[in-house]
Coordinates of C-alpha atoms in Angstrom, one line a residue:
M1473 CA 0.0 0.0 0.0
A1474 CA 1.3 3.4 -0.9
Q1475 CA 2.2 5.6 2.0
R1476 CA -0.3 8.5 2.5
R1477 CA 1.1 12.0 2.9
I1478 CA -0.2 14.5 5.3
E1479 CA -2.5 16.9 3.4
L1480 CA -1.7 20.6 3.6
R1481 CA -4.8 22.6 3.2
P1482 CA -4.9 26.2 1.8
N1483 CA -4.7 28.9 4.5
S1484 CA -3.7 26.5 7.2
W1485 CA -0.9 27.0 9.6
P1486 CA 0.9 23.7 8.7
L1487 CA 1.0 24.9 5.0
I1488 CA 2.4 28.2 6.1
A1489 CA 5.1 26.5 8.1
V1490 CA 6.2 24.3 5.3
L1491 CA 6.2 27.3 2.9
S1492 CA 8.2 29.2 5.3
A1493 CA 10.8 26.4 5.6
L1494 CA 11.1 26.5 1.8
L1495 CA 11.4 30.3 1.4
A1496 CA 14.0 30.3 4.2
F1497 CA 16.5 28.6 1.9
G1498 CA 17.1 32.1 0.5
P1499 CA 18.2 33.8 3.8
I1500 CA 19.9 30.6 5.0
S1501 CA 22.0 30.6 1.9
T1502 CA 23.0 34.2 2.2
D1503 CA 22.4 35.6 5.6
L1504 CA 23.9 32.8 7.5
Y1505 CA 27.3 33.4 5.9
V1506 CA 27.2 37.1 4.9
G1507 CA 29.3 38.0 8.1
T1508 CA 32.0 35.5 7.2
F1509 CA 33.6 37.2 4.2
P1510 CA 36.6 38.5 6.2
A1511 CA 37.0 35.0 7.7
I1512 CA 36.8 33.4 4.2
A1513 CA 39.3 35.9 3.0
D1514 CA 41.7 35.1 5.8
A1515 CA 41.3 31.3 5.3
F1516 CA 42.2 31.4 1.6
G1517 CA 44.7 34.2 1.8
T1518 CA 42.6 36.5 -0.5
S1519 CA 40.8 39.9 -0.4
V1520 CA 37.4 40.6 1.0
S1521 CA 36.3 41.8 -2.4
E1522 CA 37.2 38.3 -3.8
A1523 CA 35.4 36.6 -0.9
Q1524 CA 32.3 38.8 -1.7
L1525 CA 32.2 37.1 -5.2
T1526 CA 30.9 34.0 -3.5
L1527 CA 27.7 36.0 -3.0
T1528 CA 27.7 37.4 -6.4
S1529 CA 28.1 34.0 -8.2
F1530 CA 25.3 32.6 -6.0
L1531 CA 23.0 35.4 -7.0
I1532 CA 23.8 35.0 -10.7
G1533 CA 23.2 31.2 -10.3
V1534 CA 19.8 31.7 -8.6
G1535 CA 18.7 34.1 -11.2
V1536 CA 19.5 31.8 -14.3
A1537 CA 18.3 28.7 -12.7
Q1538 CA 14.9 30.1 -11.9
L1539 CA 14.1 30.4 -15.7
F1540 CA 14.3 26.6 -15.9
V1541 CA 12.8 25.6 -12.5
G1542 CA 9.6 27.5 -13.3
A1543 CA 9.1 25.9 -16.7
L1544 CA 10.0 22.5 -15.5
S1545 CA 7.5 22.8 -12.5
D1546 CA 4.7 23.9 -14.9
R1547 CA 5.3 20.8 -17.0
F1548 CA 6.3 18.0 -14.5
G1549 CA 4.7 19.4 -11.3
R1550 CA 5.9 21.1 -8.2
R1551 CA 6.8 18.1 -6.0
P1552 CA 9.3 16.1 -8.2
V1553 CA 11.2 19.3 -9.3
L1554 CA 11.3 20.5 -5.5
I1555 CA 12.7 17.1 -4.5
A1556 CA 15.4 17.3 -7.2
G1557 CA 16.4 20.8 -6.3
L1558 CA 16.7 19.9 -2.5
L1559 CA 19.0 17.0 -3.4
L1560 CA 21.3 19.2 -5.6
Y1561 CA 21.4 21.8 -2.8
G1562 CA 22.4 19.4 -0.1
I1563 CA 25.2 17.9 -2.3
C1564 CA 26.6 21.3 -3.2
A1565 CA 26.5 22.4 0.4
V1566 CA 28.8 19.6 1.4
A1567 CA 31.2 20.4 -1.4
C1568 CA 31.3 24.0 -0.3
A1569 CA 32.2 23.1 3.2
L1570 CA 35.1 21.0 1.9
A1571 CA 36.4 23.7 -0.7
T1572 CA 40.1 24.2 -0.7
S1573 CA 40.4 27.5 -2.7
I1574 CA 38.3 30.7 -3.2
T1575 CA 37.8 29.8 -6.9
E1576 CA 36.5 26.5 -6.0
L1577 CA 34.1 28.0 -3.6
V1578 CA 32.9 30.7 -6.0
V1579 CA 32.1 28.0 -8.7
L1580 CA 30.4 25.7 -6.1
R1581 CA 28.3 28.5 -4.9
L1582 CA 27.1 29.0 -8.4
F1583 CA 25.9 25.4 -8.5
Q1584 CA 24.5 25.4 -5.1
A1585 CA 22.3 28.4 -6.3
F1586 CA 20.6 26.0 -8.8
G1587 CA 19.3 24.0 -6.0
S1588 CA 18.6 26.9 -3.7
C1589 CA 16.2 28.6 -6.1
T1590 CA 14.0 25.6 -6.5
P1591 CA 12.3 25.8 -3.0
V1592 CA 12.0 29.5 -3.2
V1593 CA 10.5 29.6 -6.6
L1594 CA 8.1 26.7 -6.0
S1595 CA 6.9 28.0 -2.7
R1596 CA 5.6 31.1 -4.6
A1597 CA 4.0 29.1 -7.2
I1598 CA 2.5 26.7 -4.7
I1599 CA 0.8 29.7 -3.0
R1600 CA -0.5 30.8 -6.3
D1601 CA -1.8 27.3 -7.0
L1602 CA -3.8 27.2 -3.8
H1603 CA -5.0 30.9 -3.2
E1604 CA -6.5 33.8 -5.0
R1605 CA -4.9 37.3 -5.2
S1606 CA -5.9 38.7 -1.9
D1607 CA -5.3 35.5 0.0
S1608 CA -1.9 35.1 -1.8
A1609 CA -0.7 38.5 -0.4
R1610 CA -2.0 37.5 3.1
V1611 CA -0.3 34.2 3.1
L1612 CA 2.8 35.6 1.7
G1613 CA 2.9 38.2 4.3
Y1614 CA 2.4 35.5 7.1
V1615 CA 5.0 33.3 5.5
G1616 CA 7.4 36.2 5.4
G1617 CA 6.8 37.1 9.0
F1618 CA 6.9 33.4 10.2
M1619 CA 10.3 32.8 8.4
G1620 CA 11.4 36.3 9.2
T1621 CA 13.0 35.0 12.3
V1622 CA 15.5 33.1 10.1
P1623 CA 17.4 36.1 8.7
I1624 CA 17.5 37.5 12.2
V1625 CA 18.9 34.3 13.8
A1626 CA 21.0 33.2 10.9
P1627 CA 23.6 35.9 10.8
I1628 CA 24.0 35.7 14.7
L1629 CA 24.5 32.0 14.5
G1630 CA 26.9 32.3 11.5
S1631 CA 29.1 35.0 13.1
Y1632 CA 29.4 32.9 16.3
A1633 CA 30.0 29.6 14.3
V1634 CA 33.0 31.4 12.7
V1635 CA 34.4 32.5 16.0
W1636 CA 33.8 29.0 17.7
F1637 CA 34.7 26.8 14.7
D1638 CA 35.6 28.3 11.1
W1639 CA 33.8 29.6 8.1
S1640 CA 32.8 26.1 6.9
A1641 CA 30.5 25.5 9.8
T1642 CA 27.9 27.6 8.1
F1643 CA 27.8 25.3 5.1
W1644 CA 27.5 22.3 7.4
F1645 CA 24.4 24.0 8.9
M1646 CA 23.0 24.4 5.4
V1647 CA 23.5 20.6 4.9
A1648 CA 21.7 19.8 8.2
Y1649 CA 18.8 22.2 7.3
C1650 CA 18.4 20.7 3.8
V1651 CA 18.1 17.2 5.2
V1652 CA 15.4 18.1 7.7
V1653 CA 13.3 20.0 5.0
F1654 CA 13.8 17.2 2.5
V1655 CA 12.4 14.6 4.9
A1656 CA 9.4 17.0 5.7
I1657 CA 8.6 17.3 2.0
L1658 CA 8.6 13.7 1.4
I1659 CA 6.1 13.2 4.2
C1660 CA 3.9 16.2 3.9
M1661 CA 3.8 17.8 0.5
Q1662 CA 1.3 16.7 -2.0
E1663 CA 1.2 17.9 -5.7
T1664 CA -0.6 21.3 -5.9
L1665 CA -0.4 21.9 -9.6
S1666 CA -3.9 21.1 -11.0
P1667 CA -4.1 19.1 -14.2
E1668 CA -5.7 21.8 -16.3
H1669 CA -2.8 24.2 -15.5
A1670 CA 0.0 21.8 -16.2
E1671 CA 1.8 22.6 -19.5
R1672 CA 4.1 20.8 -21.9
S1673 CA 5.9 23.9 -22.9
S1674 CA 8.1 24.3 -25.9
I1675 CA 10.8 27.0 -26.0
E1676 CA 8.5 29.2 -28.0
Q1677 CA 5.9 28.8 -25.4
V1678 CA 8.1 29.7 -22.6
I1679 CA 9.4 32.9 -24.5
F1680 CA 5.8 33.8 -25.2
S1681 CA 4.8 33.3 -21.6
F1682 CA 7.7 35.6 -20.5
S1683 CA 6.9 38.3 -23.1
R1684 CA 3.3 38.3 -21.7
V1685 CA 4.6 39.3 -18.3
L1686 CA 7.2 41.7 -19.7
T1687 CA 4.7 43.5 -21.7
S1688 CA 2.1 43.8 -19.0
R1689 CA 1.9 47.2 -17.5
D1690 CA -0.1 46.0 -14.6
A1691 CA 2.8 43.6 -13.9
L1692 CA 5.7 45.9 -14.4
I1693 CA 4.2 48.5 -12.0
Y1694 CA 5.1 46.2 -9.2
A1695 CA 7.9 44.0 -10.8
M1696 CA 10.4 47.0 -11.3
P1697 CA 10.1 48.3 -7.7
Y1698 CA 10.2 44.7 -6.5
C1699 CA 13.5 44.2 -8.3
F1700 CA 15.2 47.5 -7.4
V1701 CA 14.4 47.1 -3.7
Y1702 CA 16.2 43.7 -3.7
A1703 CA 19.2 45.3 -5.5
G1704 CA 19.5 47.7 -2.6
M1705 CA 19.2 44.9 0.0
F1706 CA 21.9 42.8 -1.6
G1707 CA 24.1 45.8 -2.0
L1708 CA 23.8 46.3 1.7
F1709 CA 24.4 42.6 2.4
T1710 CA 27.6 42.6 0.2
G1711 CA 29.1 45.5 2.0
F1712 CA 27.7 45.0 5.5
A1713 CA 30.5 43.0 7.1
F1714 CA 33.2 45.2 5.8
V1715 CA 31.5 48.4 6.9
V1716 CA 30.6 47.2 10.5
E1717 CA 33.9 45.4 11.2
E1718 CA 36.4 47.5 9.3
I1719 CA 35.0 51.0 9.1
L1720 CA 33.0 51.1 12.2
G1721 CA 35.4 49.0 14.3
H1722 CA 33.0 46.6 15.8
P1723 CA 34.2 43.0 16.6
R1724 CA 33.4 40.1 14.3
E1725 CA 31.0 38.4 16.8
T1726 CA 28.7 41.4 16.8
L1727 CA 28.2 41.4 13.1
G1728 CA 25.2 38.9 13.4
I1729 CA 23.6 41.0 16.2
F1730 CA 23.5 44.2 14.1
F1731 CA 22.6 42.3 11.0
G1732 CA 19.7 40.6 12.9
I1733 CA 18.4 44.1 14.2
I1734 CA 18.2 45.3 10.6
L1735 CA 16.5 42.2 9.4
T1736 CA 13.9 42.5 12.1
G1737 CA 12.6 45.3 9.9
Y1738 CA 11.8 42.8 7.2
M1739 CA 9.9 40.7 9.6
V1740 CA 7.8 43.6 10.9
G1741 CA 6.9 44.6 7.4
A1742 CA 6.0 41.1 6.3
I1743 CA 3.7 40.6 9.4
A1744 CA 2.2 44.0 8.7
V1745 CA 1.0 42.8 5.2
G1746 CA -0.4 39.7 6.8
R1747 CA -2.4 41.7 9.2
L1748 CA -3.4 44.7 7.0
S1749 CA -4.1 43.0 3.6
R1750 CA -7.8 42.5 4.4
Q1751 CA -8.2 46.1 5.9
V1752 CA -6.1 48.3 3.5
E1753 CA -5.9 48.3 -0.3
I1754 CA -2.5 46.4 -0.9
A1755 CA -1.7 48.6 -3.9
A1756 CA -1.9 51.7 -1.6
L1757 CA 0.4 50.0 1.0
F1758 CA 2.9 49.1 -1.7
R1759 CA 3.1 52.7 -2.8
V1760 CA 3.9 53.8 0.8
A1761 CA 6.6 51.2 1.0
T1762 CA 8.3 52.7 -2.0
Y1763 CA 8.6 56.0 -0.3
L1764 CA 10.0 54.3 2.9
A1765 CA 12.7 52.5 0.7
A1766 CA 13.8 55.7 -1.0
G1767 CA 13.8 57.9 2.2
S1768 CA 15.8 55.4 4.4
A1769 CA 18.4 54.9 1.7
L1770 CA 18.9 58.5 1.3
A1771 CA 19.2 59.0 5.1
M1772 CA 22.0 56.6 5.2
L1773 CA 23.8 58.2 2.3
T1774 CA 23.4 61.6 4.0
G1775 CA 25.3 60.2 7.1
V1776 CA 28.2 59.0 5.0
V1777 CA 28.6 62.0 2.8
A1778 CA 28.3 64.3 6.0
G1779 CA 31.1 62.1 7.6
T1780 CA 28.9 61.3 10.7
L1781 CA 28.4 57.6 10.0
H1782 CA 28.2 55.6 13.1
I1783 CA 26.5 52.3 14.0
T1784 CA 23.1 54.0 14.8
M1785 CA 23.2 56.0 11.6
F1786 CA 23.9 52.8 9.7
V1787 CA 21.5 50.4 11.4
A1788 CA 18.4 52.7 11.9
P1789 CA 17.9 53.6 8.1
M1790 CA 18.5 50.0 7.0
F1791 CA 16.0 48.8 9.5
V1792 CA 13.5 51.0 7.8
Y1793 CA 14.7 50.0 4.4
L1794 CA 14.2 46.3 5.2
L1795 CA 10.8 47.1 6.6
A1796 CA 10.0 48.4 3.2
V1797 CA 11.4 45.2 1.6
G1798 CA 9.1 43.2 3.9
L1799 CA 6.1 45.2 2.7
I1800 CA 7.1 45.2 -1.0
N1801 CA 8.0 41.6 -1.3
P1802 CA 4.7 39.8 -0.6
I1803 CA 2.5 42.5 -2.1
G1804 CA 4.5 42.9 -5.3
L1805 CA 4.8 39.1 -5.8
A1806 CA 1.1 38.6 -5.3
L1807 CA 0.2 41.4 -7.7
V1808 CA 2.6 40.3 -10.4
L1809 CA 1.3 36.7 -10.2
A1810 CA -2.3 37.5 -10.0
P1811 CA -3.1 38.0 -13.7
F1812 CA -1.3 34.8 -14.8
P1813 CA -2.6 31.7 -12.8
E1814 CA -1.9 29.4 -15.7
I1815 CA 1.8 30.3 -16.0
A1816 CA 2.4 30.9 -12.2
G1817 CA 5.6 28.9 -12.3
K1818 CA 7.1 30.6 -15.2
T1819 CA 5.9 34.1 -13.9
S1820 CA 7.6 33.3 -10.5
A1821 CA 10.7 32.1 -12.2
L1822 CA 10.9 35.3 -14.5
L1823 CA 10.3 37.6 -11.6
G1824 CA 13.0 35.8 -9.6
F1825 CA 15.4 36.0 -12.5
M1826 CA 14.8 39.8 -12.8
Q1827 CA 15.2 40.1 -9.0
M1828 CA 18.5 38.2 -8.8
L1829 CA 19.8 39.9 -11.9
F1830 CA 19.3 43.3 -10.2
A1831 CA 20.7 41.9 -6.9
A1832 CA 23.8 40.3 -8.5
T1833 CA 24.5 43.6 -10.4
A1834 CA 24.4 45.6 -7.1
S1835 CA 26.5 43.0 -5.4
L1836 CA 29.1 43.1 -8.2
L1837 CA 29.0 46.9 -8.1
V1838 CA 29.8 46.9 -4.4
S1839 CA 32.6 44.4 -4.8
G1840 CA 34.1 46.1 -7.9
L1841 CA 34.1 49.5 -6.5
H1842 CA 35.5 48.4 -3.2
D1843 CA 37.8 51.3 -1.9
D1844 CA 38.2 50.6 1.8
T1845 CA 35.3 53.1 2.5
A1846 CA 31.5 52.8 3.2
M1847 CA 30.8 54.7 -0.1
P1848 CA 30.3 51.9 -2.6
A1849 CA 27.7 50.1 -0.6
T1850 CA 25.9 53.3 0.4
I1851 CA 25.7 54.7 -3.1
V1852 CA 24.3 51.4 -4.5
V1853 CA 21.7 51.2 -1.8
A1854 CA 20.8 54.9 -2.2
V1855 CA 20.4 54.6 -6.0
S1856 CA 18.4 51.4 -5.7
G1857 CA 16.1 52.9 -3.0
V1858 CA 15.3 56.0 -5.1
M1859 CA 14.7 53.9 -8.2
V1860 CA 12.1 51.8 -6.2
A1861 CA 9.9 54.9 -5.7
V1862 CA 10.8 56.5 -9.2
S1863 CA 10.0 53.4 -11.2
H1864 CA 6.8 52.7 -9.4
A1865 CA 5.6 56.4 -9.9
L1866 CA 6.6 56.6 -13.5
L1867 CA 5.0 53.2 -14.5
R1868 CA 1.7 54.2 -12.6
R1869 CA 1.5 57.5 -14.4
N1870 CA 2.2 55.9 -17.8
A1871 CA -0.4 53.2 -17.1
S1872 CA -3.1 55.8 -16.0
G1873 CA -2.2 57.9 -19.0
G1874 CA -2.3 55.1 -21.5

């Protein structure tokens, strides 16, 4: 007799817990080790900017892989593609922990990203499979708040793991987490893609699906700010450890604490979406969040330019910026996916690709412009934050005028 799996019902807390665990692969793969760049540089006898390339290569890999994950899941179903992605992630995490050079680690992180993007992309598609537009935003908000503890705890855990052990401890933690989630998926997750929405897509059909999204004004109004806000976030992540440890002079073990404080803003924003989505028009809440992103990014730039940067002037604006990310992420995703239920997997993949393309560009700029000051990271965050508000305002104006 075939083993029965536990059924996860729409809008249920067990489903939210499983989806949170899947989405958490994103912050676990980045936030857990973002404070280890100086330690990685020391271990391999290289520069911090070269260590930062392990994040850049990861973001590139996530972006490219998502294009394939979405199409594969729309054709073969969410569950089998998810299981394959988790297997790949675990194997690559082991290889990363055993890496013997910075070049090897950069390449392995690229391949680990292929596995990492699978649970993230498919968690979004699963939400769209099971919920309508307003419920999608609400569930995404609760999921974001529920898993928001991960990016708060992860950098603290990662920074102490480096002090107590070494940089590879963070990757062994990724291995352990992957094993636990893999077992949970085998036991709990049923197929969520309905037969009428399953597709046997050709390359031409995939391109056509992408073009539908990219030419939809209703989608771009939310997609572009969604991507720009992530660019600023990963520009911050790339330069964070260097600014706090080298510029502001705080010890390595405190990196995770400050990072956790900043990421609390994300959790607050995500929970707010879950609580407010049935009381406030989510498009209006999205618009407010774009102003928060621009204002907080400019506030941090002002402190750097004025020469008054200290830990409070660094952490406080970025707390607000991450709060804006927590608002923009679930609302933007729900509003972009809403018009395309029959190609939810491809739409989620395309949006993820755009998001990671922007994030990788920001990360690469911070690494490439590294000049032993806080200016590169600050400028990248400021430009990204301003573009969040500007792109949304311009696209809304064009849509209303057209």
